[in-house]
Amino acid sequence: MRARSLIAVGVACAIASTSCGVPESGSTDSLVLADAYELGGYNPVAGYGAAGEAKVYDGLLRLTSSTGAPGFAPALATALPAAEGDATVWTVPLRPGVRFSDGSAFDAADVVATYRAILDPASASEVRSSFAMIERVEAVDPLSVRFTLRHPYAAFGTKLLIGIVPSEAVATPGPATESPLNTAPIGTGPYRLTVLEPTRAVFEANESYWGGAPSVKRLTVLSVPDDNTRAQRMAAGELDGTSLPPLLAAATSGGRMSLQTNTSADWRGVSMPEGDPVAGDSAVRLALNYAVDRQGMIDNILGGYGRPAYTPFADVYGESYDPTAFFGFDRARAEQILDGARWLAGSDGVRVKDGVRARFTVMYNSTDTLRRDLALAFASDARRVGIEVDLAALSWDRIEPRVAQAGILLGGGSEPYDPDTQAYNTLHSPPPDPSTGSPYDNASRHADPTIDAQLELARRSTDPAVRAAAYRDVQRRYAQAPSHVFLVHLDHTYVVKDSSWTMSGPVLEPHAHGVTWGPWWSLQTWTR
């Protein structure tokens, strides 16, 4: 193993512990942005930057700008990988002359070590299950890597976006969330982390970046969880940009501040747990899909910045999208479905069946005003057809243990760059071992062998026509017996201080966005 200086880790930690004043926004070569998320957790092995958005890391591939589903371009690879034989073997040529932020050289050993660490059960990586198709990864020589898959996987390019770390940084097995990389990342990316405090992180341009030194020299990200506080600080001129819910973004923009929107395949919807006697009833699920006024939610909560969602699939998927798989807003039909299933209205209007009152709980994250408003609208629509929904505003650590017992106002679409990564984990039957994936995968815990078979066919086929037909079949089957109540696909909204920077075009955004995305997703390419 090559010697690699570990002094850089200690230096970065020492720098991160210092305290500096927040720079003023509006500097000619720096930006100050406010995000709703906590800072830290900058370890790809733990799942950071899986969609390719990390500023301190590069993946083997990167996304390319597009108004629809994006394409892929080489990053640490020198060319797009080509499948061999039955598409279970992929060889990736690597870029020479690249160095990590600690000054050490990048080569195939680092790629191998990164992927092996993700797959190692000792890492307890939250994204491990999404890389489970990889059987082994090995260095062919110092500048090429071979991936051998357990089965053909047409969406393999989506698994080459995650950042690469030095092999020495993952040499000792252990939980990824406890790695020094979370607070002192070492990557090959266009920026380096130089300061990390509980509410402030500073990223400085990597002047020796293989892709050319960025023109934006400093990025300061502030953690400001409260939506209204971010809006106030933006209006006061403290920030160059932030992400805000649509109505608040529209109210905050104006003057020298512009509202910018990016299309996403990010959805919001309600899980309907199979084990609940009400939410798990197929008639209740189907009826509520007709009872919710999706367009009303878009108009009144999203300010028009969104589209109805009936399944996880959005129209950006072209031939894989089936526009006939939808639920029209029809309260009368919802009531007929419930009547036919013997859910009959009681004296107070709430339905009852065999002594069971039509009542269940939906949880939502207490700091997310958009989820709160959607949950309120969902509960109101449900009550109009005789279903009583109790809302619980909780933190995520209190929601997670109750995933299988109560509904959740969920968001999804973490890797929206292929129909497989958009829909598989949400609609496929839960794995036998729940620890192999996220507890929020298929939070309804519903199993449909027909949907499973079509999802498996689509992910293993390399024929685009076969894949598209299978995904259309999934949507049609789902529309007959839905397991969730999907509500909306969001347009992500940002408020940006006007400047002379020339930005790159938009990209289809994933669920977890914030200021890592928006106009700043390709910050390293900005010019004046």
Short mmCIF file of C-alpha atoms in Angstrom, two decimals:
data_model
loop_
_atom_site.label_atom_id
_atom_site.label_comp_id
_atom_site.label_asym_id
_atom_site.label_seq_id
_atom_site.Cartn_x
_atom_site.Cartn_y
_atom_site.Cartn_z
CA MET A 1 0.00 0.00 0.00
CA ARG A 2 1.36 3.43 -0.90
CA ALA A 3 2.29 5.68 1.99
CA ARG A 4 -0.15 8.53 2.24
CA SER A 5 0.19 11.39 4.67
CA LEU A 6 -2.41 11.20 7.43
CA ILE A 7 -1.24 14.53 8.77
CA ALA A 8 -3.81 16.16 6.47
CA VAL A 9 -6.62 14.57 8.44
CA GLY A 10 -5.38 16.05 11.68
CA VAL A 11 -4.82 19.44 10.08
CA ALA A 12 -8.33 19.49 8.64
CA CYS A 13 -9.77 18.59 12.04
CA ALA A 14 -7.76 21.33 13.70
CA ILE A 15 -8.92 23.87 11.12
CA ALA A 16 -12.50 22.70 11.55
CA SER A 17 -12.35 23.45 15.26
CA THR A 18 -11.39 27.11 14.79
CA SER A 19 -13.95 29.90 14.79
CA CYS A 20 -14.16 32.63 12.19
CA GLY A 21 -16.67 35.31 11.39
CA VAL A 22 -19.23 34.70 8.67
CA PRO A 23 -18.08 36.45 5.48
CA GLU A 24 -20.45 38.93 3.95
CA SER A 25 -22.32 37.83 0.86
CA GLY A 26 -21.78 39.61 -2.42
CA SER A 27 -17.99 39.10 -2.59
CA THR A 28 -16.69 38.96 -6.15
CA ASP A 29 -15.35 35.42 -5.84
CA SER A 30 -17.19 33.88 -2.88
CA LEU A 31 -20.73 32.82 -2.01
CA VAL A 32 -22.66 32.46 1.25
CA LEU A 33 -25.57 30.03 1.09
CA ALA A 34 -28.01 28.81 3.74
CA ASP A 35 -29.26 25.23 3.86
CA ALA A 36 -31.89 23.45 5.92
CA TYR A 37 -29.66 20.45 6.58
CA GLU A 38 -27.10 19.70 9.28
CA LEU A 39 -23.46 20.01 8.29
CA GLY A 40 -20.97 17.16 8.28
CA GLY A 41 -21.48 13.57 7.27
CA TYR A 42 -19.18 14.03 4.27
CA ASN A 43 -18.35 10.35 3.80
CA PRO A 44 -19.34 8.67 0.51
CA VAL A 45 -19.11 5.25 2.15
CA ALA A 46 -21.98 6.33 4.39
CA GLY A 47 -23.94 7.51 1.33
CA TYR A 48 -22.87 11.14 1.01
CA GLY A 49 -23.07 12.43 -2.56
CA ALA A 50 -24.48 9.21 -4.02
CA ALA A 51 -26.26 11.23 -6.70
CA GLY A 52 -23.04 12.94 -7.77
CA GLU A 53 -23.46 16.32 -6.06
CA ALA A 54 -20.45 16.35 -3.72
CA LYS A 55 -18.12 19.35 -4.11
CA VAL A 56 -15.14 17.75 -2.36
CA TYR A 57 -15.27 14.44 -4.24
CA ASP A 58 -15.43 13.18 -7.80
CA GLY A 59 -17.11 10.00 -8.95
CA LEU A 60 -16.04 7.91 -11.89
CA LEU A 61 -18.83 9.62 -13.83
CA ARG A 62 -20.62 12.96 -13.52
CA LEU A 63 -24.01 14.23 -14.59
CA THR A 64 -24.54 16.41 -17.64
CA SER A 65 -27.02 19.28 -17.84
CA SER A 66 -30.41 18.47 -19.33
CA THR A 67 -34.02 19.59 -19.14
CA GLY A 68 -35.09 15.95 -18.93
CA ALA A 69 -33.28 12.91 -17.59
CA PRO A 70 -29.56 13.83 -17.57
CA GLY A 71 -26.75 12.04 -19.31
CA PHE A 72 -23.41 10.88 -17.95
CA ALA A 73 -19.90 12.03 -18.77
CA PRO A 74 -16.48 10.82 -17.58
CA ALA A 75 -15.06 12.35 -14.40
CA LEU A 76 -12.37 10.20 -12.76
CA ALA A 77 -12.96 7.82 -15.64
CA THR A 78 -11.56 8.75 -19.03
CA ALA A 79 -14.46 7.26 -20.96
CA LEU A 80 -17.93 5.92 -20.35
CA PRO A 81 -17.63 2.27 -19.30
CA ALA A 82 -18.66 -0.38 -21.80
CA ALA A 83 -20.41 -3.58 -20.82
CA GLU A 84 -18.81 -6.85 -21.84
CA GLY A 85 -20.57 -10.07 -22.79
CA ASP A 86 -23.90 -10.36 -21.00
CA ALA A 87 -23.49 -6.90 -19.37
CA THR A 88 -22.23 -8.34 -16.08
CA VAL A 89 -18.65 -7.11 -16.57
CA TRP A 90 -17.79 -3.42 -16.85
CA THR A 91 -14.25 -2.09 -17.22
CA VAL A 92 -13.56 1.54 -16.38
CA PRO A 93 -10.40 3.34 -17.56
CA LEU A 94 -9.14 5.89 -15.02
CA ARG A 95 -7.78 9.41 -15.35
CA PRO A 96 -4.02 9.69 -14.78
CA GLY A 97 -2.30 12.45 -12.83
CA VAL A 98 -5.15 13.11 -10.36
CA ARG A 99 -4.34 13.87 -6.72
CA PHE A 100 -6.39 13.87 -3.55
CA SER A 101 -6.66 16.96 -1.37
CA ASP A 102 -3.94 15.55 0.90
CA GLY A 103 -1.54 15.56 -2.07
CA SER A 104 -1.44 11.81 -2.64
CA ALA A 105 -2.04 10.18 -6.01
CA PHE A 106 -5.33 8.65 -7.13
CA ASP A 107 -5.36 5.24 -8.78
CA ALA A 108 -7.35 2.02 -9.12
CA ALA A 109 -6.67 0.94 -5.53
CA ASP A 110 -8.75 3.85 -4.28
CA VAL A 111 -11.72 2.93 -6.45
CA VAL A 112 -11.57 -0.69 -5.32
CA ALA A 113 -11.26 0.29 -1.66
CA THR A 114 -14.19 2.74 -1.84
CA TYR A 115 -16.63 0.26 -3.35
CA ARG A 116 -15.48 -2.59 -1.12
CA ALA A 117 -16.03 -0.39 1.92
CA ILE A 118 -19.56 0.47 0.77
CA LEU A 119 -20.32 -3.23 0.38
CA ASP A 120 -18.65 -4.29 3.65
CA PRO A 121 -21.31 -5.07 6.30
CA ALA A 122 -18.94 -3.62 8.90
CA SER A 123 -19.45 -0.17 7.35
CA ALA A 124 -23.21 -0.36 7.98
CA SER A 125 -23.64 1.89 4.95
CA GLU A 126 -27.18 3.11 4.37
CA VAL A 127 -26.61 2.81 0.60
CA ARG A 128 -25.14 -0.69 0.67
CA SER A 129 -28.31 -2.32 -0.66
CA SER A 130 -28.36 -0.05 -3.72
CA PHE A 131 -24.93 -1.40 -4.71
CA ALA A 132 -25.85 -5.03 -4.05
CA MET A 133 -25.66 -5.91 -7.74
CA ILE A 134 -21.85 -5.61 -7.52
CA GLU A 135 -20.31 -9.04 -6.88
CA ARG A 136 -16.71 -7.86 -6.90
CA VAL A 137 -14.51 -4.96 -7.95
CA GLU A 138 -10.84 -5.35 -8.77
CA ALA A 139 -7.93 -3.40 -10.18
CA VAL A 140 -6.90 -4.57 -13.64
CA ASP A 141 -3.87 -2.28 -13.46
CA PRO A 142 -3.18 1.07 -11.74
CA LEU A 143 -5.40 2.93 -14.22
CA SER A 144 -8.31 0.59 -14.85
CA VAL A 145 -10.93 -1.14 -12.72
CA ARG A 146 -13.24 -4.05 -13.47
CA PHE A 147 -16.70 -4.42 -11.92
CA THR A 148 -18.33 -7.85 -12.02
CA LEU A 149 -22.05 -7.82 -11.36
CA ARG A 150 -24.30 -10.54 -9.98
CA HIS A 151 -26.72 -9.95 -12.84
CA PRO A 152 -27.03 -7.56 -15.79
CA TYR A 153 -27.92 -4.10 -14.55
CA ALA A 154 -28.89 -1.57 -17.19
CA ALA A 155 -28.69 1.42 -14.83
CA PHE A 156 -25.09 0.74 -13.78
CA GLY A 157 -24.00 4.27 -14.70
CA THR A 158 -25.98 5.58 -11.71
CA LYS A 159 -23.67 3.60 -9.42
CA LEU A 160 -20.56 5.37 -10.72
CA LEU A 161 -21.52 8.85 -9.49
CA ILE A 162 -20.54 8.37 -5.85
CA GLY A 163 -17.29 9.99 -4.69
CA ILE A 164 -14.00 8.08 -4.44
CA VAL A 165 -11.97 8.22 -1.21
CA PRO A 166 -8.32 7.29 -0.53
CA SER A 167 -7.78 3.61 0.12
CA GLU A 168 -5.94 4.39 3.37
CA ALA A 169 -8.99 6.24 4.70
CA VAL A 170 -11.04 3.03 4.62
CA ALA A 171 -8.28 0.54 5.41
CA THR A 172 -9.71 -0.22 8.85
CA PRO A 173 -13.24 -1.67 8.74
CA GLY A 174 -15.83 0.03 10.91
CA PRO A 175 -19.08 2.01 10.87
CA ALA A 176 -18.99 4.60 8.11
CA THR A 177 -20.77 7.13 10.29
CA GLU A 178 -17.80 7.09 12.69
CA SER A 179 -15.11 7.67 10.03
CA PRO A 180 -12.95 10.83 10.14
CA LEU A 181 -14.09 11.41 6.54
CA ASN A 182 -17.40 12.70 7.88
CA THR A 183 -15.75 15.84 9.24
CA ALA A 184 -12.41 15.88 7.40
CA PRO A 185 -13.13 14.66 3.85
CA ILE A 186 -10.27 13.78 1.51
CA GLY A 187 -11.35 13.86 -2.11
CA THR A 188 -10.24 14.77 -5.61
CA GLY A 189 -13.03 17.31 -6.09
CA PRO A 190 -12.99 21.01 -7.04
CA TYR A 191 -13.30 22.18 -3.39
CA ARG A 192 -11.69 21.38 -0.04
CA LEU A 193 -13.36 21.68 3.34
CA THR A 194 -11.35 24.11 5.48
CA VAL A 195 -13.74 25.02 8.30
CA LEU A 196 -16.48 22.95 9.90
CA GLU A 197 -18.51 24.27 12.82
CA PRO A 198 -21.97 23.19 13.98
CA THR A 199 -23.70 25.80 11.83
CA ARG A 200 -21.03 26.80 9.30
CA ALA A 201 -18.85 25.05 6.74
CA VAL A 202 -16.31 26.74 4.47
CA PHE A 203 -15.12 25.19 1.23
CA GLU A 204 -12.10 26.65 -0.58
CA ALA A 205 -11.32 26.15 -4.26
CA ASN A 206 -8.89 23.35 -5.06
CA GLU A 207 -6.37 25.35 -7.08
CA SER A 208 -4.74 22.18 -8.41
CA TYR A 209 -8.01 20.53 -9.42
CA TRP A 210 -7.52 18.28 -12.45
CA GLY A 211 -10.49 19.90 -14.16
CA GLY A 212 -9.15 23.44 -13.65
CA ALA A 213 -9.33 25.72 -10.62
CA PRO A 214 -12.89 26.99 -9.97
CA SER A 215 -13.55 30.70 -10.41
CA VAL A 216 -15.71 30.77 -7.28
CA LYS A 217 -12.95 30.63 -4.68
CA ARG A 218 -14.91 30.24 -1.46
CA LEU A 219 -18.26 28.68 -0.62
CA THR A 220 -19.69 29.19 2.87
CA VAL A 221 -22.69 27.04 3.76
CA LEU A 222 -24.73 27.89 6.84
CA SER A 223 -27.06 25.42 8.53
CA VAL A 224 -30.37 27.22 9.12
CA PRO A 225 -33.12 24.59 9.58
CA ASP A 226 -36.05 27.00 9.91
CA ASP A 227 -37.58 28.05 6.59
CA ASN A 228 -38.71 31.47 7.81
CA THR A 229 -35.31 32.27 9.29
CA ARG A 230 -33.60 31.50 5.99
CA ALA A 231 -36.10 33.74 4.20
CA GLN A 232 -35.48 36.58 6.65
CA ARG A 233 -31.71 36.32 6.34
CA MET A 234 -32.02 36.24 2.57
CA ALA A 235 -34.20 39.36 2.60
CA ALA A 236 -31.71 41.09 4.91
CA GLY A 237 -28.93 40.62 2.36
CA GLU A 238 -26.91 38.17 4.45
CA LEU A 239 -27.01 35.42 1.83
CA ASP A 240 -26.30 34.88 -1.84
CA GLY A 241 -28.88 32.14 -2.02
CA THR A 242 -30.99 29.56 -0.25
CA SER A 243 -33.64 26.90 -0.84
CA LEU A 244 -37.17 27.70 0.31
CA PRO A 245 -40.64 26.17 -0.04
CA PRO A 246 -42.41 27.53 -3.14
CA LEU A 247 -44.79 30.06 -1.60
CA LEU A 248 -42.14 31.41 0.75
CA ALA A 249 -39.62 31.58 -2.10
CA ALA A 250 -42.06 33.58 -4.21
CA ALA A 251 -42.76 35.96 -1.32
CA THR A 252 -39.04 36.44 -0.60
CA SER A 253 -37.88 37.07 -4.16
CA GLY A 254 -37.95 40.47 -5.78
CA GLY A 255 -35.65 43.42 -6.21
CA ARG A 256 -32.15 42.01 -6.60
CA MET A 257 -33.28 38.52 -5.67
CA SER A 258 -34.63 36.07 -8.23
CA LEU A 259 -36.72 32.97 -7.80
CA GLN A 260 -35.22 30.02 -9.67
CA THR A 261 -36.82 26.63 -10.17
CA ASN A 262 -35.43 23.27 -11.17
CA THR A 263 -37.48 20.30 -12.34
CA SER A 264 -37.14 17.18 -10.24
CA ALA A 265 -38.44 13.66 -9.98
CA ASP A 266 -38.67 14.30 -6.24
CA TRP A 267 -42.06 13.12 -5.01
CA ARG A 268 -44.12 13.54 -1.88
CA GLY A 269 -46.64 10.96 -0.86
CA VAL A 270 -48.14 9.03 2.03
CA SER A 271 -47.13 5.50 2.94
CA MET A 272 -50.04 3.23 3.90
CA PRO A 273 -48.67 0.52 6.25
CA GLU A 274 -49.82 -2.97 5.36
CA GLY A 275 -50.20 -3.96 9.00
CA ASP A 276 -52.69 -1.23 9.88
CA PRO A 277 -56.33 -2.40 9.69
CA VAL A 278 -57.37 0.83 7.97
CA ALA A 279 -54.37 2.08 5.99
CA GLY A 280 -53.58 -1.50 4.96
CA ASP A 281 -57.06 -2.09 3.53
CA SER A 282 -56.89 -2.17 -0.28
CA ALA A 283 -60.22 -0.35 -0.67
CA VAL A 284 -59.10 2.50 1.62
CA ARG A 285 -55.86 2.86 -0.31
CA LEU A 286 -57.62 2.95 -3.65
CA ALA A 287 -60.33 5.32 -2.42
CA LEU A 288 -57.86 7.80 -0.96
CA ASN A 289 -56.00 7.94 -4.29
CA TYR A 290 -59.21 9.24 -5.86
CA ALA A 291 -60.12 11.43 -2.87
CA VAL A 292 -57.01 13.64 -2.80
CA ASP A 293 -57.05 16.90 -4.75
CA ARG A 294 -53.52 16.87 -6.14
CA GLN A 295 -54.00 19.92 -8.34
CA GLY A 296 -55.37 21.84 -5.39
CA MET A 297 -52.20 20.99 -3.44
CA ILE A 298 -50.06 22.18 -6.34
CA ASP A 299 -51.96 25.44 -6.68
CA ASN A 300 -52.35 26.28 -3.00
CA ILE A 301 -49.27 24.76 -1.36
CA LEU A 302 -46.68 24.66 -4.15
CA GLY A 303 -47.74 27.91 -5.79
CA GLY A 304 -47.98 26.07 -9.10
CA TYR A 305 -44.40 24.71 -8.89
CA GLY A 306 -45.09 21.03 -9.28
CA ARG A 307 -46.98 18.28 -11.06
CA PRO A 308 -49.41 15.60 -9.86
CA ALA A 309 -47.79 12.30 -8.81
CA TYR A 310 -49.70 9.04 -9.07
CA THR A 311 -46.71 6.70 -8.96
CA PRO A 312 -42.97 7.36 -8.45
CA PHE A 313 -42.59 7.65 -12.23
CA ALA A 314 -42.47 11.13 -13.77
CA ASP A 315 -42.90 12.06 -17.42
CA VAL A 316 -39.13 12.69 -17.74
CA TYR A 317 -38.76 8.93 -18.24
CA GLY A 318 -40.20 9.07 -21.74
CA GLU A 319 -41.24 5.68 -23.05
CA SER A 320 -40.99 4.21 -19.55
CA TYR A 321 -43.74 6.54 -18.33
CA ASP A 322 -47.38 5.52 -18.69
CA PRO A 323 -49.70 8.56 -18.68
CA THR A 324 -52.76 6.30 -18.39
CA ALA A 325 -51.74 5.13 -14.90
CA PHE A 326 -53.35 7.89 -12.90
CA PHE A 327 -56.15 8.63 -10.42
CA GLY A 328 -58.50 11.43 -11.32
CA PHE A 329 -59.80 13.60 -8.50
CA ASP A 330 -63.21 12.02 -7.88
CA ARG A 331 -64.69 12.06 -4.37
CA ALA A 332 -67.88 10.35 -5.49
CA ARG A 333 -65.89 7.43 -6.84
CA ALA A 334 -63.86 7.25 -3.61
CA GLU A 335 -67.10 7.04 -1.61
CA GLN A 336 -68.46 4.32 -3.89
CA ILE A 337 -65.31 2.25 -3.39
CA LEU A 338 -65.58 2.57 0.38
CA ASP A 339 -69.32 1.79 0.38
CA GLY A 340 -68.70 -1.29 -1.74
CA ALA A 341 -66.07 -2.52 0.71
CA ARG A 342 -68.54 -2.07 3.61
CA TRP A 343 -66.76 0.93 5.11
CA LEU A 344 -70.01 2.66 6.06
CA ALA A 345 -70.45 6.18 7.43
CA GLY A 346 -71.11 6.45 11.16
CA SER A 347 -73.16 9.09 12.96
CA ASP A 348 -70.23 11.54 12.97
CA GLY A 349 -69.41 10.90 9.31
CA VAL A 350 -66.36 8.71 10.00
CA ARG A 351 -66.67 5.29 8.40
CA VAL A 352 -66.71 2.01 10.29
CA LYS A 353 -66.25 -1.59 9.15
CA ASP A 354 -66.80 -4.61 11.40
CA GLY A 355 -66.42 -2.39 14.45
CA VAL A 356 -63.18 -0.79 13.23
CA ARG A 357 -63.24 2.98 12.92
CA ALA A 358 -61.67 4.35 9.72
CA ARG A 359 -58.86 6.15 11.49
CA PHE A 360 -55.08 5.99 11.20
CA THR A 361 -52.03 8.16 11.88
CA VAL A 362 -49.75 9.95 9.41
CA MET A 363 -46.39 11.22 10.69
CA TYR A 364 -44.35 14.04 9.16
CA ASN A 365 -41.05 15.70 9.97
CA SER A 366 -41.73 18.55 12.37
CA THR A 367 -39.20 20.96 10.82
CA ASP A 368 -40.50 20.63 7.25
CA THR A 369 -43.29 23.15 6.58
CA LEU A 370 -44.00 21.76 3.11
CA ARG A 371 -44.61 18.25 4.45
CA ARG A 372 -46.75 19.75 7.19
CA ASP A 373 -48.95 21.57 4.71
CA LEU A 374 -49.27 18.54 2.44
CA ALA A 375 -50.14 16.35 5.43
CA LEU A 376 -52.83 18.80 6.49
CA ALA A 377 -54.30 18.85 2.97
CA PHE A 378 -54.22 15.04 2.79
CA ALA A 379 -56.01 14.71 6.14
CA SER A 380 -58.64 17.25 5.06
CA ASP A 381 -59.33 15.42 1.79
CA ALA A 382 -59.50 12.06 3.59
CA ARG A 383 -62.00 13.42 6.13
CA ARG A 384 -64.30 14.53 3.32
CA VAL A 385 -64.81 10.88 2.33
CA GLY A 386 -65.09 9.60 5.90
CA ILE A 387 -61.51 8.66 6.74
CA GLU A 388 -60.05 10.23 9.88
CA VAL A 389 -56.31 10.94 9.76
CA ASP A 390 -54.45 11.90 12.92
CA LEU A 391 -51.30 13.91 12.21
CA ALA A 392 -48.11 13.57 14.27
CA ALA A 393 -45.27 16.09 13.88
CA LEU A 394 -42.12 14.24 14.96
CA SER A 395 -38.37 14.19 14.48
CA TRP A 396 -36.95 11.54 12.15
CA ASP A 397 -35.49 9.55 15.03
CA ARG A 398 -39.01 9.20 16.45
CA ILE A 399 -40.58 8.44 13.07
CA GLU A 400 -38.21 5.65 12.04
CA PRO A 401 -39.15 3.09 14.72
CA ARG A 402 -42.82 3.45 13.69
CA VAL A 403 -42.42 3.05 9.92
CA ALA A 404 -44.45 -0.16 9.82
CA GLN A 405 -47.12 1.06 12.26
CA ALA A 406 -48.17 4.47 10.91
CA GLY A 407 -48.27 6.34 7.63
CA ILE A 408 -45.55 8.86 6.79
CA LEU A 409 -45.54 11.95 4.59
CA LEU A 410 -42.57 10.70 2.62
CA GLY A 411 -40.28 12.10 -0.02
CA GLY A 412 -38.50 10.00 -2.62
CA GLY A 413 -36.46 10.05 -5.78
CA SER A 414 -32.95 10.04 -4.30
CA GLU A 415 -31.33 8.79 -7.52
CA PRO A 416 -33.76 9.80 -10.28
CA TYR A 417 -31.43 9.16 -13.23
CA ASP A 418 -33.01 5.90 -14.30
CA PRO A 419 -36.48 4.39 -13.76
CA ASP A 420 -34.85 1.59 -11.77
CA THR A 421 -33.27 3.83 -9.16
CA GLN A 422 -36.40 5.96 -9.09
CA ALA A 423 -38.93 3.21 -8.36
CA TYR A 424 -37.37 -0.12 -7.39
CA ASN A 425 -36.84 0.45 -3.65
CA THR A 426 -40.22 2.13 -3.25
CA LEU A 427 -42.38 -0.46 -5.02
CA HIS A 428 -40.49 -3.74 -4.71
CA SER A 429 -41.42 -6.10 -1.89
CA PRO A 430 -39.36 -5.49 1.26
CA PRO A 431 -36.20 -7.62 1.49
CA PRO A 432 -36.25 -10.60 3.90
CA ASP A 433 -33.54 -8.88 5.96
CA PRO A 434 -34.69 -5.29 6.65
CA SER A 435 -31.16 -4.33 7.74
CA THR A 436 -29.93 -4.59 4.15
CA GLY A 437 -31.70 -1.39 3.08
CA SER A 438 -33.18 1.83 4.32
CA PRO A 439 -36.13 1.48 6.73
CA TYR A 440 -38.01 3.86 4.42
CA ASP A 441 -37.76 1.54 1.40
CA ASN A 442 -41.32 0.46 0.61
CA ALA A 443 -42.49 2.02 3.86
CA SER A 444 -45.96 0.58 3.24
CA ARG A 445 -44.44 -2.92 3.49
CA HIS A 446 -46.72 -4.03 0.64
CA ALA A 447 -45.78 -7.00 -1.56
CA ASP A 448 -47.02 -7.57 -5.11
CA PRO A 449 -45.33 -10.46 -6.96
CA THR A 450 -46.45 -9.11 -10.36
CA ILE A 451 -44.80 -5.74 -9.75
CA ASP A 452 -41.71 -7.48 -8.37
CA ALA A 453 -41.36 -9.60 -11.51
CA GLN A 454 -41.61 -6.60 -13.86
CA LEU A 455 -39.17 -4.54 -11.82
CA GLU A 456 -36.67 -7.40 -11.91
CA LEU A 457 -37.14 -7.86 -15.66
CA ALA A 458 -36.56 -4.16 -16.30
CA ARG A 459 -33.41 -3.88 -14.20
CA ARG A 460 -31.81 -6.96 -15.75
CA SER A 461 -32.66 -6.29 -19.38
CA THR A 462 -30.32 -4.30 -21.63
CA ASP A 463 -33.03 -3.80 -24.28
CA PRO A 464 -34.56 -0.30 -23.87
CA ALA A 465 -37.86 -1.41 -25.38
CA VAL A 466 -38.18 -4.35 -22.99
CA ARG A 467 -37.35 -2.13 -20.03
CA ALA A 468 -39.85 0.56 -21.03
CA ALA A 469 -42.65 -1.99 -21.53
CA ALA A 470 -41.95 -3.55 -18.13
CA TYR A 471 -42.08 -0.16 -16.38
CA ARG A 472 -45.37 0.69 -18.07
CA ASP A 473 -46.74 -2.65 -16.85
CA VAL A 474 -45.60 -1.79 -13.31
CA GLN A 475 -47.53 1.48 -13.39
CA ARG A 476 -50.71 -0.07 -14.77
CA ARG A 477 -50.60 -2.84 -12.17
CA TYR A 478 -49.94 -0.33 -9.40
CA ALA A 479 -52.91 1.80 -10.46
CA GLN A 480 -55.18 -1.22 -9.84
CA ALA A 481 -53.96 -1.81 -6.28
CA PRO A 482 -51.89 1.14 -4.98
CA SER A 483 -49.71 0.77 -1.90
CA HIS A 484 -49.16 4.51 -1.30
CA VAL A 485 -50.96 7.75 -1.99
CA PHE A 486 -48.47 9.69 -4.10
CA LEU A 487 -49.33 13.37 -4.18
CA VAL A 488 -46.94 15.63 -6.12
CA HIS A 489 -43.66 15.87 -7.98
CA LEU A 490 -41.92 19.02 -6.84
CA ASP A 491 -40.21 21.77 -8.75
CA HIS A 492 -37.42 22.77 -6.38
CA THR A 493 -37.45 26.48 -5.63
CA TYR A 494 -34.52 28.72 -4.71
CA VAL A 495 -33.97 32.41 -4.09
CA VAL A 496 -30.74 33.74 -5.60
CA LYS A 497 -29.11 37.13 -5.28
CA ASP A 498 -28.53 38.60 -8.73
CA SER A 499 -24.90 38.51 -9.87
CA SER A 500 -22.72 38.54 -12.96
CA TRP A 501 -21.90 34.84 -12.77
CA THR A 502 -22.66 32.69 -15.81
CA MET A 503 -24.10 29.41 -14.59
CA SER A 504 -24.53 26.07 -16.28
CA GLY A 505 -27.92 24.80 -17.33
CA PRO A 506 -30.36 22.91 -15.09
CA VAL A 507 -30.26 19.25 -14.19
CA LEU A 508 -32.99 16.87 -13.03
CA GLU A 509 -32.77 17.08 -9.27
CA PRO A 510 -33.06 14.30 -6.68
CA HIS A 511 -35.06 14.24 -3.50
CA ALA A 512 -32.32 15.51 -1.15
CA HIS A 513 -31.49 18.82 -2.74
CA GLY A 514 -30.87 22.08 -0.88
CA VAL A 515 -28.00 24.34 -1.89
CA THR A 516 -25.87 21.41 -3.04
CA TRP A 517 -28.19 21.51 -6.05
CA GLY A 518 -30.19 24.35 -7.57
CA PRO A 519 -28.08 26.92 -9.46
CA TRP A 520 -25.04 25.68 -7.49
CA TRP A 521 -25.02 22.02 -8.57
CA SER A 522 -22.08 22.69 -10.95
CA LEU A 523 -20.52 25.62 -9.10
CA GLN A 524 -17.04 24.66 -10.28
CA THR A 525 -18.02 25.47 -13.90
CA TRP A 526 -19.25 29.02 -13.23
CA THR A 527 -17.62 31.84 -15.17
CA ARG A 528 -18.04 35.59 -15.49
#
